[in-house]
Amino acid sequence: MTEISLKQDVALGVTVPSRHARGRAARIGPALDQILANHGYPPVLEQLLAEALVLTALLGSLLKDPNGQLTIQAQTDAGIIDLLVCDYLGGELRGYVRHDPDRLAEAGPNPTLFSLFGRGYLAITFDQPATKERYQGIVPLEGEGLAEAAQSYFAQSEQIPSIVRLSARKDEQGWVAGGLMFQHLPEGEEGRDRLHTRLDHPEWPHIAVLVGSVKAEELTDRELPLDDLVWRLLHEEEEVRTLEPVALSKGCRCSPDYVASVIARFPPDERAAMVGDDGLIRVDCAFCATSFPIAAEAA
């Protein structure tokens, strides 16, 4: 088995048993550049999508079902961005942003989360085919950034105290994004006891302070392995366990064969209506910004 590097394109699980805490650290580098390459987004949207993708990696790596899927969707009715979607499946990531270029240009170089989304919401969906479970939580898209919105999601939808830190930057090597998320689970990984009835746990504020001290430059340091980052923050704890790392990569499930198979499911009259003047059916994938020309007779 190929050893997974703990520096880039990886997510690492962490538990602190004595503090009833679990966490995830993630960093995306080359895979992030691959995801962003075809879109040509302005830098402010590239940074937003980079942070959203590392958040997706943090949440997706929580799934125990190897075929489980995690989707993050931020949507508004009248924002500069009207849709942001990110997706995780087996370590593969994809994402895109739909926006109004003219309004974005008017917003200046450093728009706030509110100016980008207005009054929007964040929906996080967990799909686990093995147990046929599907769960979605929806919270208002509020705060200074996606990290605060994610913390609100866990506080409101799961009643689980959480801390989330995200950072992304671009340098001469390209984009890199890192994130850290820790949660308080007083009854363990399988515990169902909700925290609104258990507010007397002193362990969580301690972990929150330590984890919250992480610096943005540490999250995006390409040369700092994630286990070393965790050790920096939690080295005074009596026991810190790291789990098997998960390799992260660009993953879009579209292909000419797949697109042709989807088109083939439509009735003949609808397929005929899709054919352009050149005799081809053209299907665009928003995730990888690729257009697939399919011969009508092949669909």
CSV table of C-alpha atoms in Angstrom, one decimal:
chain,number,residue,atom,x,y,z
A,1,MET,CA,0.0,0.0,0.0
A,2,THR,CA,1.3,3.4,-0.9
A,3,GLU,CA,2.1,5.6,2.1
A,4,ILE,CA,-0.1,8.7,2.2
A,5,SER,CA,1.8,12.0,2.7
A,6,LEU,CA,0.5,14.0,5.7
A,7,LYS,CA,1.5,17.3,4.1
A,8,GLN,CA,-1.0,17.9,1.3
A,9,ASP,CA,-4.1,16.5,-0.2
A,10,VAL,CA,-4.9,14.6,2.9
A,11,ALA,CA,-7.3,14.5,5.9
A,12,LEU,CA,-6.4,13.2,9.3
A,13,GLY,CA,-8.7,12.1,12.1
A,14,VAL,CA,-7.8,12.8,15.7
A,15,THR,CA,-9.3,11.8,19.1
A,16,VAL,CA,-8.5,13.1,22.6
A,17,PRO,CA,-10.1,10.4,24.8
A,18,SER,CA,-9.7,12.1,28.2
A,19,ARG,CA,-11.4,15.3,26.8
A,20,HIS,CA,-14.2,13.5,25.0
A,21,ALA,CA,-13.2,15.2,21.8
A,22,ARG,CA,-12.7,14.2,18.2
A,23,GLY,CA,-11.2,16.2,15.4
A,24,ARG,CA,-10.2,16.4,11.8
A,25,ALA,CA,-7.3,18.2,10.1
A,26,ALA,CA,-7.1,18.6,6.3
A,27,ARG,CA,-4.9,20.3,3.7
A,28,ILE,CA,-5.4,20.5,0.0
A,29,GLY,CA,-2.8,21.6,-2.5
A,30,PRO,CA,-2.3,20.2,-6.0
A,31,ALA,CA,-5.8,18.7,-6.0
A,32,LEU,CA,-7.2,22.2,-5.2
A,33,ASP,CA,-5.4,23.7,-8.2
A,34,GLN,CA,-6.8,20.9,-10.4
A,35,ILE,CA,-10.4,21.7,-9.2
A,36,LEU,CA,-10.0,25.4,-9.8
A,37,ALA,CA,-8.0,25.2,-13.1
A,38,ASN,CA,-10.9,25.3,-15.6
A,39,HIS,CA,-13.2,27.8,-13.9
A,40,GLY,CA,-11.3,31.1,-14.3
A,41,TYR,CA,-12.9,32.5,-11.1
A,42,PRO,CA,-11.7,35.9,-9.7
A,43,PRO,CA,-9.3,35.4,-6.7
A,44,VAL,CA,-12.0,36.2,-4.1
A,45,LEU,CA,-14.2,33.4,-5.4
A,46,GLU,CA,-11.2,31.0,-5.7
A,47,GLN,CA,-10.4,31.7,-2.0
A,48,LEU,CA,-14.0,31.1,-1.0
A,49,LEU,CA,-14.3,27.9,-2.9
A,50,ALA,CA,-10.9,26.7,-1.6
A,51,GLU,CA,-12.2,27.2,2.0
A,52,ALA,CA,-15.4,25.5,1.1
A,53,LEU,CA,-13.6,22.5,-0.3
A,54,VAL,CA,-11.4,22.0,2.7
A,55,LEU,CA,-14.5,22.3,4.9
A,56,THR,CA,-16.0,19.6,2.7
A,57,ALA,CA,-13.0,17.4,3.3
A,58,LEU,CA,-13.2,17.9,7.0
A,59,LEU,CA,-16.9,16.9,7.1
A,60,GLY,CA,-16.7,14.2,4.5
A,61,SER,CA,-13.9,12.4,6.2
A,62,LEU,CA,-16.2,11.9,9.2
A,63,LEU,CA,-18.3,9.4,7.1
A,64,LYS,CA,-17.8,5.8,8.2
A,65,ASP,CA,-19.5,4.4,5.0
A,66,PRO,CA,-16.8,4.1,2.3
A,67,ASN,CA,-19.5,4.9,-0.2
A,68,GLY,CA,-20.9,7.8,1.8
A,69,GLN,CA,-21.3,11.2,0.2
A,70,LEU,CA,-21.2,14.6,1.8
A,71,THR,CA,-22.6,17.7,0.0
A,72,ILE,CA,-22.3,21.3,1.1
A,73,GLN,CA,-24.6,23.8,-0.6
A,74,ALA,CA,-24.8,27.6,0.1
A,75,GLN,CA,-27.7,29.3,-1.7
A,76,THR,CA,-29.3,32.7,-1.8
A,77,ASP,CA,-32.2,34.4,-3.6
A,78,ALA,CA,-30.5,37.7,-4.4
A,79,GLY,CA,-26.8,37.5,-3.5
A,80,ILE,CA,-23.8,38.1,-5.7
A,81,ILE,CA,-23.3,34.3,-5.3
A,82,ASP,CA,-26.6,32.5,-5.8
A,83,LEU,CA,-25.2,29.0,-5.5
A,84,LEU,CA,-22.0,27.3,-4.1
A,85,VAL,CA,-21.8,23.5,-4.2
A,86,CYS,CA,-19.1,21.2,-2.9
A,87,ASP,CA,-19.1,17.4,-2.8
A,88,TYR,CA,-17.1,14.6,-1.2
A,89,LEU,CA,-17.1,10.9,-2.1
A,90,GLY,CA,-14.4,8.5,-1.0
A,91,GLY,CA,-11.8,11.2,-0.7
A,92,GLU,CA,-12.7,12.8,-4.1
A,93,LEU,CA,-13.6,16.5,-4.0
A,94,ARG,CA,-15.4,18.7,-6.5
A,95,GLY,CA,-17.1,22.1,-6.3
A,96,TYR,CA,-18.2,25.2,-8.2
A,97,VAL,CA,-19.7,28.7,-7.7
A,98,ARG,CA,-22.5,30.4,-9.6
A,99,HIS,CA,-22.3,34.2,-9.4
A,100,ASP,CA,-23.1,37.5,-11.0
A,101,PRO,CA,-19.7,38.9,-12.4
A,102,ASP,CA,-20.9,42.5,-12.7
A,103,ARG,CA,-22.1,42.7,-9.1
A,104,LEU,CA,-19.0,41.0,-7.9
A,105,ALA,CA,-16.8,43.6,-9.7
A,106,GLU,CA,-18.8,46.4,-8.0
A,107,ALA,CA,-18.3,44.8,-4.5
A,108,GLY,CA,-14.6,45.5,-4.5
A,109,PRO,CA,-11.6,43.2,-3.7
A,110,ASN,CA,-12.6,42.1,-0.2
A,111,PRO,CA,-16.4,41.6,0.0
A,112,THR,CA,-17.9,40.3,3.2
A,113,LEU,CA,-19.7,37.0,3.5
A,114,PHE,CA,-23.0,38.9,3.7
A,115,SER,CA,-22.3,41.0,0.7
A,116,LEU,CA,-21.5,37.8,-1.3
A,117,PHE,CA,-24.5,35.8,-0.2
A,118,GLY,CA,-27.0,38.3,1.3
A,119,ARG,CA,-29.6,36.4,3.3
A,120,GLY,CA,-28.7,32.8,2.4
A,121,TYR,CA,-28.6,29.4,4.0
A,122,LEU,CA,-26.1,26.6,4.4
A,123,ALA,CA,-27.3,23.1,3.8
A,124,ILE,CA,-25.1,20.1,4.7
A,125,THR,CA,-26.2,16.7,3.5
A,126,PHE,CA,-24.8,13.3,4.7
A,127,ASP,CA,-25.7,10.2,2.5
A,128,GLN,CA,-24.7,6.8,3.8
A,129,PRO,CA,-25.9,4.0,1.3
A,130,ALA,CA,-24.7,1.2,3.6
A,131,THR,CA,-27.3,2.1,6.2
A,132,LYS,CA,-29.7,3.9,3.8
A,133,GLU,CA,-29.4,6.9,6.0
A,134,ARG,CA,-29.7,10.4,4.6
A,135,TYR,CA,-29.6,13.5,6.8
A,136,GLN,CA,-29.7,17.2,6.0
A,137,GLY,CA,-29.2,20.1,8.2
A,138,ILE,CA,-29.9,23.7,7.2
A,139,VAL,CA,-28.9,26.9,9.0
A,140,PRO,CA,-28.7,30.6,8.1
A,141,LEU,CA,-25.5,31.6,6.4
A,142,GLU,CA,-24.2,34.0,9.0
A,143,GLY,CA,-20.9,35.1,10.5
A,144,GLU,CA,-17.6,36.3,9.3
A,145,GLY,CA,-16.9,33.3,7.0
A,146,LEU,CA,-17.7,29.7,6.3
A,147,ALA,CA,-16.0,28.5,9.4
A,148,GLU,CA,-18.5,30.4,11.6
A,149,ALA,CA,-21.3,29.1,9.5
A,150,ALA,CA,-20.2,25.5,10.0
A,151,GLN,CA,-19.9,26.1,13.7
A,152,SER,CA,-23.5,27.4,13.7
A,153,TYR,CA,-24.6,24.3,11.7
A,154,PHE,CA,-23.3,21.9,14.4
A,155,ALA,CA,-24.6,24.1,17.3
A,156,GLN,CA,-28.1,24.4,15.8
A,157,SER,CA,-28.6,21.2,13.8
A,158,GLU,CA,-26.6,18.7,16.0
A,159,GLN,CA,-26.3,20.5,19.3
A,160,ILE,CA,-22.6,19.6,19.3
A,161,PRO,CA,-20.1,22.2,20.5
A,162,SER,CA,-17.6,22.6,17.7
A,163,ILE,CA,-14.7,24.7,16.6
A,164,VAL,CA,-13.8,25.2,12.9
A,165,ARG,CA,-10.8,27.0,11.5
A,166,LEU,CA,-10.2,27.4,7.7
A,167,SER,CA,-7.6,29.2,5.7
A,168,ALA,CA,-6.6,29.5,2.0
A,169,ARG,CA,-3.9,31.3,0.2
A,170,LYS,CA,-2.1,31.4,-3.2
A,171,ASP,CA,1.6,31.6,-3.7
A,172,GLU,CA,4.1,30.8,-6.4
A,173,GLN,CA,3.2,27.1,-6.1
A,174,GLY,CA,-0.5,27.7,-6.5
A,175,TRP,CA,-3.4,27.5,-4.1
A,176,VAL,CA,-3.3,25.7,-0.7
A,177,ALA,CA,-6.1,25.4,1.8
A,178,GLY,CA,-6.1,24.0,5.3
A,179,GLY,CA,-8.7,23.4,8.0
A,180,LEU,CA,-9.1,22.1,11.5
A,181,MET,CA,-12.3,21.0,13.2
A,182,PHE,CA,-12.9,19.6,16.7
A,183,GLN,CA,-16.1,18.5,18.4
A,184,HIS,CA,-17.1,17.6,21.9
A,185,LEU,CA,-18.7,14.2,22.2
A,186,PRO,CA,-19.4,13.4,25.8
A,187,GLU,CA,-20.8,10.0,25.1
A,188,GLY,CA,-18.3,9.0,22.5
A,189,GLU,CA,-18.5,8.6,18.8
A,190,GLU,CA,-21.8,6.7,19.0
A,191,GLY,CA,-23.3,8.9,21.8
A,192,ARG,CA,-26.8,10.3,21.2
A,193,ASP,CA,-27.0,12.5,24.3
A,194,ARG,CA,-27.5,16.1,23.2
A,195,LEU,CA,-25.5,18.8,24.8
A,196,HIS,CA,-28.4,21.1,25.6
A,197,THR,CA,-29.0,18.7,28.6
A,198,ARG,CA,-25.3,18.4,29.4
A,199,LEU,CA,-23.7,21.7,29.8
A,200,ASP,CA,-21.4,20.8,32.7
A,201,HIS,CA,-18.4,19.4,30.9
A,202,PRO,CA,-15.2,21.4,31.6
A,203,GLU,CA,-13.2,19.4,29.0
A,204,TRP,CA,-14.5,21.2,26.0
A,205,PRO,CA,-13.5,24.8,26.7
A,206,HIS,CA,-9.9,23.5,27.3
A,207,ILE,CA,-9.8,21.8,23.9
A,208,ALA,CA,-11.5,24.8,22.2
A,209,VAL,CA,-8.8,27.2,23.5
A,210,LEU,CA,-5.9,25.0,22.4
A,211,VAL,CA,-7.4,24.2,19.0
A,212,GLY,CA,-8.5,27.8,18.5
A,213,SER,CA,-4.9,29.0,18.9
A,214,VAL,CA,-4.0,27.5,15.5
A,215,LYS,CA,-2.6,30.1,13.1
A,216,ALA,CA,-3.7,30.5,9.5
A,217,GLU,CA,-0.1,30.1,8.3
A,218,GLU,CA,0.1,26.7,10.1
A,219,LEU,CA,-3.0,25.5,8.4
A,220,THR,CA,-1.5,26.3,5.0
A,221,ASP,CA,2.1,25.4,5.6
A,222,ARG,CA,2.9,22.9,2.9
A,223,GLU,CA,5.9,21.5,4.8
A,224,LEU,CA,4.1,21.0,8.1
A,225,PRO,CA,2.7,17.5,8.4
A,226,LEU,CA,-0.8,17.4,9.9
A,227,ASP,CA,0.2,15.1,12.7
A,228,ASP,CA,3.0,17.6,13.7
A,229,LEU,CA,0.4,20.4,13.6
A,230,VAL,CA,-1.9,18.4,15.9
A,231,TRP,CA,1.0,17.7,18.2
A,232,ARG,CA,1.9,21.4,18.4
A,233,LEU,CA,-1.6,22.2,19.6
A,234,LEU,CA,-2.3,19.2,21.9
A,235,HIS,CA,1.1,18.0,23.1
A,236,GLU,CA,0.3,18.6,26.8
A,237,GLU,CA,-2.7,16.1,26.6
A,238,GLU,CA,-2.1,12.7,28.2
A,239,GLU,CA,-3.2,10.9,25.1
A,240,VAL,CA,-3.9,12.0,21.5
A,241,ARG,CA,-4.7,9.4,18.9
A,242,THR,CA,-4.5,9.8,15.2
A,243,LEU,CA,-6.6,7.7,12.8
A,244,GLU,CA,-5.8,6.4,9.3
A,245,PRO,CA,-5.3,9.3,6.9
A,246,VAL,CA,-7.6,9.8,3.9
A,247,ALA,CA,-6.0,10.8,0.6
A,248,LEU,CA,-7.8,13.7,-1.1
A,249,SER,CA,-8.1,14.2,-4.9
A,250,LYS,CA,-10.1,16.0,-7.5
A,251,GLY,CA,-13.0,13.8,-8.5
A,252,CYS,CA,-15.7,14.6,-11.0
A,253,ARG,CA,-17.9,11.7,-12.0
A,254,CYS,CA,-18.8,13.0,-15.4
A,255,SER,CA,-17.3,11.4,-18.6
A,256,PRO,CA,-18.5,11.1,-22.2
A,257,ASP,CA,-19.8,7.5,-21.5
A,258,TYR,CA,-21.6,8.6,-18.3
A,259,VAL,CA,-23.1,11.7,-20.0
A,260,ALA,CA,-24.3,9.5,-22.9
A,261,SER,CA,-25.8,7.0,-20.5
A,262,VAL,CA,-27.8,9.8,-18.7
A,263,ILE,CA,-29.0,11.3,-22.0
A,264,ALA,CA,-30.1,7.8,-23.1
A,265,ARG,CA,-32.6,7.7,-20.2
A,266,PHE,CA,-34.7,10.6,-21.8
A,267,PRO,CA,-37.5,9.7,-24.2
A,268,PRO,CA,-36.6,9.9,-27.9
A,269,ASP,CA,-38.6,13.1,-28.5
A,270,GLU,CA,-36.7,14.9,-25.7
A,271,ARG,CA,-33.4,13.7,-26.9
A,272,ALA,CA,-34.2,15.0,-30.4
A,273,ALA,CA,-35.0,18.4,-28.9
A,274,MET,CA,-31.5,18.5,-27.3
A,275,VAL,CA,-29.7,18.2,-30.7
A,276,GLY,CA,-28.0,21.4,-31.9
A,277,ASP,CA,-27.4,22.6,-35.4
A,278,ASP,CA,-24.1,20.7,-35.6
A,279,GLY,CA,-26.0,17.4,-34.9
A,280,LEU,CA,-24.5,17.1,-31.4
A,281,ILE,CA,-26.0,17.1,-27.9
A,282,ARG,CA,-23.8,19.3,-25.7
A,283,VAL,CA,-23.8,18.8,-22.0
A,284,ASP,CA,-21.9,21.1,-19.6
A,285,CYS,CA,-20.6,20.0,-16.3
A,286,ALA,CA,-20.6,22.8,-13.8
A,287,PHE,CA,-18.2,21.0,-11.4
A,288,CYS,CA,-15.3,20.5,-13.9
A,289,ALA,CA,-16.3,23.3,-16.3
A,290,THR,CA,-16.1,20.9,-19.2
A,291,SER,CA,-18.5,20.6,-22.2
A,292,PHE,CA,-19.2,17.1,-23.5
A,293,PRO,CA,-20.4,16.9,-27.2
A,294,ILE,CA,-22.4,13.7,-27.6
A,295,ALA,CA,-23.4,12.4,-31.1
A,296,ALA,CA,-27.2,12.1,-31.2
A,297,GLU,CA,-27.0,8.5,-32.4
A,298,ALA,CA,-24.7,7.5,-29.5
A,299,ALA,CA,-27.2,8.7,-26.8
